[in-house]
Amino acid sequence: MKIFIDTADVELIREHAEIGIIDGVTTNPSLIAKTGRKFEEVVREICDIVDGPISAEAVSPNAPEMIVEARELAKIHPNVVVKIPMTAQGLKTVKVVSAEGIKTNVTLCFSSPQALLAAKAGATYISPFVGRLDDISAQGMGLIEEMMEIYDNYDFETQVLVASIRNPLHFIEAAQMGAHVATVPPNVLSQLLKHPLTDIGIEKFMADWEKVPS
Ligand code: E4P
């Protein structure tokens, strides 16, 4: 399973990229707004840090404008993946721009029929938002299970990118289900890395090392 980091904070991206665990980055308008910086400037900087797919979201409401916007975003850097909302206008856009070789990430997916339609339109990635489903007492990870089964039945090339991950269990279950990608916020990445027994083990080894005669 590929690991993307779900943030537009370049310092956090740099920090995790240096560890060597980041295959790509996802952003959205809310994450960009949090930085207080200009959109294109942030996307360019992220592309300089991580050599992998970088999702940048289109915000036009209708397909004709969204198609123009997608082409502009794709020009920023060859690694840019255009994030497109799961709407009829979005799917029209995906159909047109994917035929031109532009990579797309269909976002805000909350059901398996939506996932099937996005794959048929030619999306490179589909982003089901598991945390937001859990928030309304639906089974976020149940959606991933359904989607994986449907995609396997038809051999779609679209990759399932599990998004809106809120905790390590989402991540583990995504891997157990064979999801292609998980996009993980920095706080959850830190939770994935750490284990109290690792810290206790290091402390004990270091204390014992002091007793070894030099
Ligand atoms: C995915 O690409 C989105 O940026 C993100 O995962 C949304 O997560 P949230 O529901 O925690 O805002």
mmCIF file of C-alpha atoms and ligand atoms in Angstrom:
data_model
loop_
_atom_site.group_PDB
_atom_site.id
_atom_site.type_symbol
_atom_site.label_atom_id
_atom_site.label_comp_id
_atom_site.label_asym_id
_atom_site.label_seq_id
_atom_site.Cartn_x
_atom_site.Cartn_y
_atom_site.Cartn_z
ATOM 1 C CA MET A 1 0.000 0.000 0.000
ATOM 2 C CA LYS A 2 1.334 3.409 -0.958
ATOM 3 C CA ILE A 3 1.343 6.073 1.743
ATOM 4 C CA PHE A 4 0.419 9.659 0.910
ATOM 5 C CA ILE A 5 0.520 12.444 3.465
ATOM 6 C CA ASP A 6 -2.702 14.430 3.786
ATOM 7 C CA THR A 7 -1.588 17.994 4.479
ATOM 8 C CA ALA A 8 -0.461 21.178 2.735
ATOM 9 C CA ASP A 9 1.983 22.059 5.509
ATOM 10 C CA VAL A 10 5.335 21.945 3.730
ATOM 11 C CA GLU A 11 7.372 21.638 6.914
ATOM 12 C CA LEU A 12 5.425 18.552 8.003
ATOM 13 C CA ILE A 13 5.703 17.138 4.482
ATOM 14 C CA ARG A 14 9.476 17.699 4.505
ATOM 15 C CA GLU A 15 9.830 16.122 7.950
ATOM 16 C CA HIS A 16 8.002 12.924 6.917
ATOM 17 C CA ALA A 17 9.558 12.794 3.451
ATOM 18 C CA GLU A 18 12.991 12.809 5.095
ATOM 19 C CA ILE A 19 12.048 9.677 7.045
ATOM 20 C CA GLY A 20 11.429 8.073 3.652
ATOM 21 C CA ILE A 21 7.846 6.925 4.211
ATOM 22 C CA ILE A 22 5.951 9.239 1.853
ATOM 23 C CA ASP A 23 4.959 8.197 -1.681
ATOM 24 C CA GLY A 24 2.756 11.201 -2.475
ATOM 25 C CA VAL A 25 0.702 14.079 -1.067
ATOM 26 C CA THR A 26 -2.976 15.019 -1.006
ATOM 27 C CA THR A 27 -4.244 18.531 -0.399
ATOM 28 C CA ASN A 28 -7.704 20.068 -0.458
ATOM 29 C CA PRO A 29 -8.987 23.662 -0.318
ATOM 30 C CA SER A 30 -9.372 23.528 3.488
ATOM 31 C CA LEU A 31 -5.788 22.284 3.968
ATOM 32 C CA ILE A 32 -4.460 24.973 1.590
ATOM 33 C CA ALA A 33 -6.463 27.677 3.421
ATOM 34 C CA LYS A 34 -4.895 26.566 6.743
ATOM 35 C CA THR A 35 -1.417 27.443 5.410
ATOM 36 C CA GLY A 36 -2.399 31.076 4.741
ATOM 37 C CA ARG A 37 -0.306 30.866 1.565
ATOM 38 C CA LYS A 38 -1.030 31.063 -2.161
ATOM 39 C CA PHE A 39 -2.284 27.814 -3.706
ATOM 40 C CA GLU A 40 0.099 27.529 -6.632
ATOM 41 C CA GLU A 41 3.123 28.507 -4.546
ATOM 42 C CA VAL A 42 2.330 25.737 -2.031
ATOM 43 C CA VAL A 43 1.742 23.104 -4.740
ATOM 44 C CA ARG A 44 5.052 23.971 -6.444
ATOM 45 C CA GLU A 45 6.932 23.722 -3.148
ATOM 46 C CA ILE A 46 5.342 20.344 -2.357
ATOM 47 C CA CYS A 47 6.330 19.065 -5.817
ATOM 48 C CA ASP A 48 9.933 20.048 -5.057
ATOM 49 C CA ILE A 49 9.879 18.066 -1.807
ATOM 50 C CA VAL A 50 8.123 14.821 -2.814
ATOM 51 C CA ASP A 51 8.739 13.011 -6.077
ATOM 52 C CA GLY A 52 5.347 11.341 -6.360
ATOM 53 C CA PRO A 53 1.704 12.079 -7.101
ATOM 54 C CA ILE A 54 0.606 15.437 -5.612
ATOM 55 C CA SER A 55 -3.151 16.047 -5.542
ATOM 56 C CA ALA A 56 -4.291 19.632 -6.131
ATOM 57 C CA GLU A 57 -8.024 20.313 -6.160
ATOM 58 C CA ALA A 58 -10.011 22.023 -8.909
ATOM 59 C CA VAL A 59 -12.676 24.384 -7.570
ATOM 60 C CA SER A 60 -14.683 25.356 -10.675
ATOM 61 C CA PRO A 61 -18.372 24.416 -10.429
ATOM 62 C CA ASN A 62 -18.962 23.318 -14.047
ATOM 63 C CA ALA A 63 -17.206 21.009 -16.479
ATOM 64 C CA PRO A 64 -16.131 23.592 -19.116
ATOM 65 C CA GLU A 65 -14.342 25.715 -16.479
ATOM 66 C CA MET A 66 -13.133 22.661 -14.567
ATOM 67 C CA ILE A 67 -11.542 21.246 -17.720
ATOM 68 C CA VAL A 68 -9.617 24.494 -18.272
ATOM 69 C CA GLU A 69 -8.629 24.560 -14.601
ATOM 70 C CA ALA A 70 -7.497 20.913 -14.692
ATOM 71 C CA ARG A 71 -5.258 21.633 -17.686
ATOM 72 C CA GLU A 72 -3.745 24.634 -15.878
ATOM 73 C CA LEU A 73 -3.132 22.636 -12.690
ATOM 74 C CA ALA A 74 -1.533 19.797 -14.648
ATOM 75 C CA LYS A 75 0.912 22.307 -16.165
ATOM 76 C CA ILE A 76 2.303 23.224 -12.725
ATOM 77 C CA HIS A 77 4.347 19.999 -12.536
ATOM 78 C CA PRO A 78 4.250 16.541 -14.174
ATOM 79 C CA ASN A 79 3.462 14.987 -10.770
ATOM 80 C CA VAL A 80 0.291 17.007 -10.232
ATOM 81 C CA VAL A 81 -2.879 14.920 -9.991
ATOM 82 C CA VAL A 82 -6.023 16.985 -10.407
ATOM 83 C CA LYS A 83 -8.561 16.405 -7.665
ATOM 84 C CA ILE A 84 -12.081 16.565 -8.993
ATOM 85 C CA PRO A 85 -15.322 16.368 -6.995
ATOM 86 C CA MET A 86 -17.592 13.341 -7.410
ATOM 87 C CA THR A 87 -20.365 15.118 -9.341
ATOM 88 C CA ALA A 88 -21.763 14.806 -12.858
ATOM 89 C CA GLN A 89 -19.738 17.892 -13.853
ATOM 90 C CA GLY A 90 -16.689 16.336 -12.226
ATOM 91 C CA LEU A 91 -17.069 13.050 -14.094
ATOM 92 C CA LYS A 92 -17.481 14.895 -17.403
ATOM 93 C CA THR A 93 -14.208 16.630 -16.630
ATOM 94 C CA VAL A 94 -12.470 13.355 -15.733
ATOM 95 C CA LYS A 95 -13.562 11.778 -19.015
ATOM 96 C CA VAL A 96 -12.147 14.674 -21.079
ATOM 97 C CA VAL A 97 -8.906 15.323 -19.240
ATOM 98 C CA SER A 98 -7.945 11.703 -18.620
ATOM 99 C CA ALA A 99 -8.116 11.143 -22.384
ATOM 100 C CA GLU A 100 -5.480 13.908 -22.605
ATOM 101 C CA GLY A 101 -3.226 12.025 -20.177
ATOM 102 C CA ILE A 102 -3.989 14.184 -17.138
ATOM 103 C CA LYS A 103 -4.090 12.208 -13.895
ATOM 104 C CA THR A 104 -7.194 12.653 -11.745
ATOM 105 C CA ASN A 105 -8.267 11.942 -8.183
ATOM 106 C CA VAL A 106 -12.042 11.853 -7.792
ATOM 107 C CA THR A 107 -12.720 13.166 -4.318
ATOM 108 C CA LEU A 108 -15.615 13.232 -1.846
ATOM 109 C CA CYS A 109 -16.703 9.677 -2.666
ATOM 110 C CA PHE A 110 -19.199 8.259 -0.150
ATOM 111 C CA SER A 111 -20.732 5.233 -1.893
ATOM 112 C CA SER A 112 -19.757 2.262 -4.037
ATOM 113 C CA PRO A 113 -21.936 3.311 -7.023
ATOM 114 C CA GLN A 114 -20.043 6.618 -7.032
ATOM 115 C CA ALA A 115 -16.791 4.643 -7.028
ATOM 116 C CA LEU A 116 -17.939 2.499 -9.949
ATOM 117 C CA LEU A 117 -18.931 5.558 -11.993
ATOM 118 C CA ALA A 118 -15.612 7.296 -11.300
ATOM 119 C CA ALA A 119 -13.716 4.216 -12.487
ATOM 120 C CA LYS A 120 -15.797 4.049 -15.653
ATOM 121 C CA ALA A 121 -15.040 7.737 -16.316
ATOM 122 C CA GLY A 122 -11.324 6.879 -16.177
ATOM 123 C CA ALA A 123 -10.240 8.311 -12.825
ATOM 124 C CA THR A 124 -6.654 7.526 -11.822
ATOM 125 C CA TYR A 125 -7.603 7.530 -8.132
ATOM 126 C CA ILE A 126 -10.876 7.458 -6.222
ATOM 127 C CA SER A 127 -10.943 8.960 -2.729
ATOM 128 C CA PRO A 128 -13.548 7.474 -0.385
ATOM 129 C CA PHE A 129 -13.733 9.549 2.830
ATOM 130 C CA VAL A 130 -13.931 6.940 5.599
ATOM 131 C CA GLY A 131 -13.694 9.257 8.630
ATOM 132 C CA ARG A 132 -16.542 11.458 7.460
ATOM 133 C CA LEU A 133 -18.733 8.367 7.020
ATOM 134 C CA ASP A 134 -17.859 7.191 10.545
ATOM 135 C CA ASP A 135 -18.813 10.695 11.747
ATOM 136 C CA ILE A 136 -22.393 10.117 10.607
ATOM 137 C CA SER A 137 -22.510 6.582 12.089
ATOM 138 C CA ALA A 138 -21.980 4.840 8.732
ATOM 139 C CA GLN A 139 -19.254 2.215 8.249
ATOM 140 C CA GLY A 140 -16.405 4.019 6.481
ATOM 141 C CA MET A 141 -14.267 0.905 6.127
ATOM 142 C CA GLY A 142 -17.292 -1.100 4.952
ATOM 143 C CA LEU A 143 -17.307 1.146 1.902
ATOM 144 C CA ILE A 144 -13.667 0.250 1.166
ATOM 145 C CA GLU A 145 -14.498 -3.455 1.367
ATOM 146 C CA GLU A 146 -17.368 -3.012 -1.124
ATOM 147 C CA MET A 147 -15.282 -0.892 -3.470
ATOM 148 C CA MET A 148 -12.361 -3.335 -3.513
ATOM 149 C CA GLU A 149 -14.726 -6.178 -4.370
ATOM 150 C CA ILE A 150 -16.355 -4.235 -7.221
ATOM 151 C CA TYR A 151 -13.042 -2.997 -8.634
ATOM 152 C CA ASP A 152 -11.578 -6.528 -8.507
ATOM 153 C CA ASN A 153 -14.609 -7.933 -10.358
ATOM 154 C CA TYR A 154 -13.962 -5.684 -13.334
ATOM 155 C CA ASP A 155 -10.212 -5.168 -13.216
ATOM 156 C CA PHE A 156 -10.484 -1.364 -13.186
ATOM 157 C CA GLU A 157 -7.189 0.504 -13.266
ATOM 158 C CA THR A 158 -8.505 3.178 -10.905
ATOM 159 C CA GLN A 159 -6.681 3.035 -7.586
ATOM 160 C CA VAL A 160 -8.543 3.153 -4.290
ATOM 161 C CA LEU A 161 -7.068 5.968 -2.211
ATOM 162 C CA VAL A 162 -8.465 5.712 1.304
ATOM 163 C CA ALA A 163 -8.983 9.272 2.571
ATOM 164 C CA SER A 164 -10.272 11.019 5.685
ATOM 165 C CA ILE A 165 -8.226 8.606 7.800
ATOM 166 C CA ARG A 166 -8.581 9.515 11.464
ATOM 167 C CA ASN A 167 -6.752 6.737 13.323
ATOM 168 C CA PRO A 168 -4.309 3.806 12.949
ATOM 169 C CA LEU A 169 -7.162 1.278 12.671
ATOM 170 C CA HIS A 170 -8.378 2.908 9.449
ATOM 171 C CA PHE A 171 -4.847 2.524 8.080
ATOM 172 C CA ILE A 172 -4.416 -1.118 9.131
ATOM 173 C CA GLU A 173 -7.817 -2.142 7.784
ATOM 174 C CA ALA A 174 -7.114 -0.338 4.492
ATOM 175 C CA ALA A 175 -3.941 -2.434 4.122
ATOM 176 C CA GLN A 176 -5.755 -5.653 5.093
ATOM 177 C CA MET A 177 -8.342 -4.944 2.405
ATOM 178 C CA GLY A 178 -5.644 -4.360 -0.195
ATOM 179 C CA ALA A 179 -6.380 -0.663 -0.813
ATOM 180 C CA HIS A 180 -3.842 0.798 -3.226
ATOM 181 C CA VAL A 181 -3.140 3.982 -1.268
ATOM 182 C CA ALA A 182 -3.881 5.477 2.141
ATOM 183 C CA THR A 183 -3.586 9.215 2.600
ATOM 184 C CA VAL A 184 -2.731 9.838 6.217
ATOM 185 C CA PRO A 185 -2.695 13.103 8.204
ATOM 186 C CA PRO A 186 0.603 13.858 10.000
ATOM 187 C CA ASN A 187 -0.777 13.195 13.499
ATOM 188 C CA VAL A 188 -1.880 9.681 12.492
ATOM 189 C CA LEU A 189 1.465 9.042 10.766
ATOM 190 C CA SER A 190 3.158 9.771 14.102
ATOM 191 C CA GLN A 191 0.794 7.338 15.832
ATOM 192 C CA LEU A 192 1.684 4.678 13.254
ATOM 193 C CA LEU A 193 5.388 5.097 13.899
ATOM 194 C CA LYS A 194 5.308 4.941 17.646
ATOM 195 C CA HIS A 195 4.855 2.083 20.072
ATOM 196 C CA PRO A 196 5.355 2.439 23.843
ATOM 197 C CA LEU A 197 7.183 -0.923 23.984
ATOM 198 C CA THR A 198 9.695 0.378 21.413
ATOM 199 C CA ASP A 199 10.430 3.399 23.636
ATOM 200 C CA ILE A 200 10.664 1.250 26.781
ATOM 201 C CA GLY A 201 12.907 -1.228 24.915
ATOM 202 C CA ILE A 202 15.292 1.507 23.731
ATOM 203 C CA GLU A 203 15.487 2.983 27.232
ATOM 204 C CA LYS A 204 16.335 -0.427 28.733
ATOM 205 C CA PHE A 205 18.935 -1.236 26.049
ATOM 206 C CA MET A 206 20.589 2.159 26.553
ATOM 207 C CA ALA A 207 20.645 1.734 30.329
ATOM 208 C CA ASP A 208 22.195 -1.753 29.992
ATOM 209 C CA TRP A 209 24.682 -0.471 27.399
ATOM 210 C CA GLU A 210 26.074 1.870 30.089
ATOM 211 C CA LYS A 211 26.981 -1.242 32.124
ATOM 212 C CA VAL A 212 29.060 -2.776 29.295
ATOM 213 C CA PRO A 213 32.782 -2.357 30.108
ATOM 214 C CA SER A 214 34.622 -0.243 27.560
HETATM 215 C C1 E4P B 1 -8.356 13.617 1.109
HETATM 216 O O1 E4P B 1 -7.780 13.749 0.064
HETATM 217 C C2 E4P B 1 -8.825 14.703 1.963
HETATM 218 O O2 E4P B 1 -7.898 15.764 1.877
HETATM 219 C C3 E4P B 1 -8.889 14.326 3.414
HETATM 220 O O3 E4P B 1 -8.490 13.003 3.633
HETATM 221 C C4 E4P B 1 -10.126 14.736 4.114
HETATM 222 O O4 E4P B 1 -10.030 14.378 5.460
HETATM 223 P P1 E4P B 1 -10.995 14.950 6.582
HETATM 224 O O5 E4P B 1 -12.328 14.307 6.434
HETATM 225 O O6 E4P B 1 -10.329 14.582 7.873
HETATM 226 O O7 E4P B 1 -11.061 16.445 6.365
#
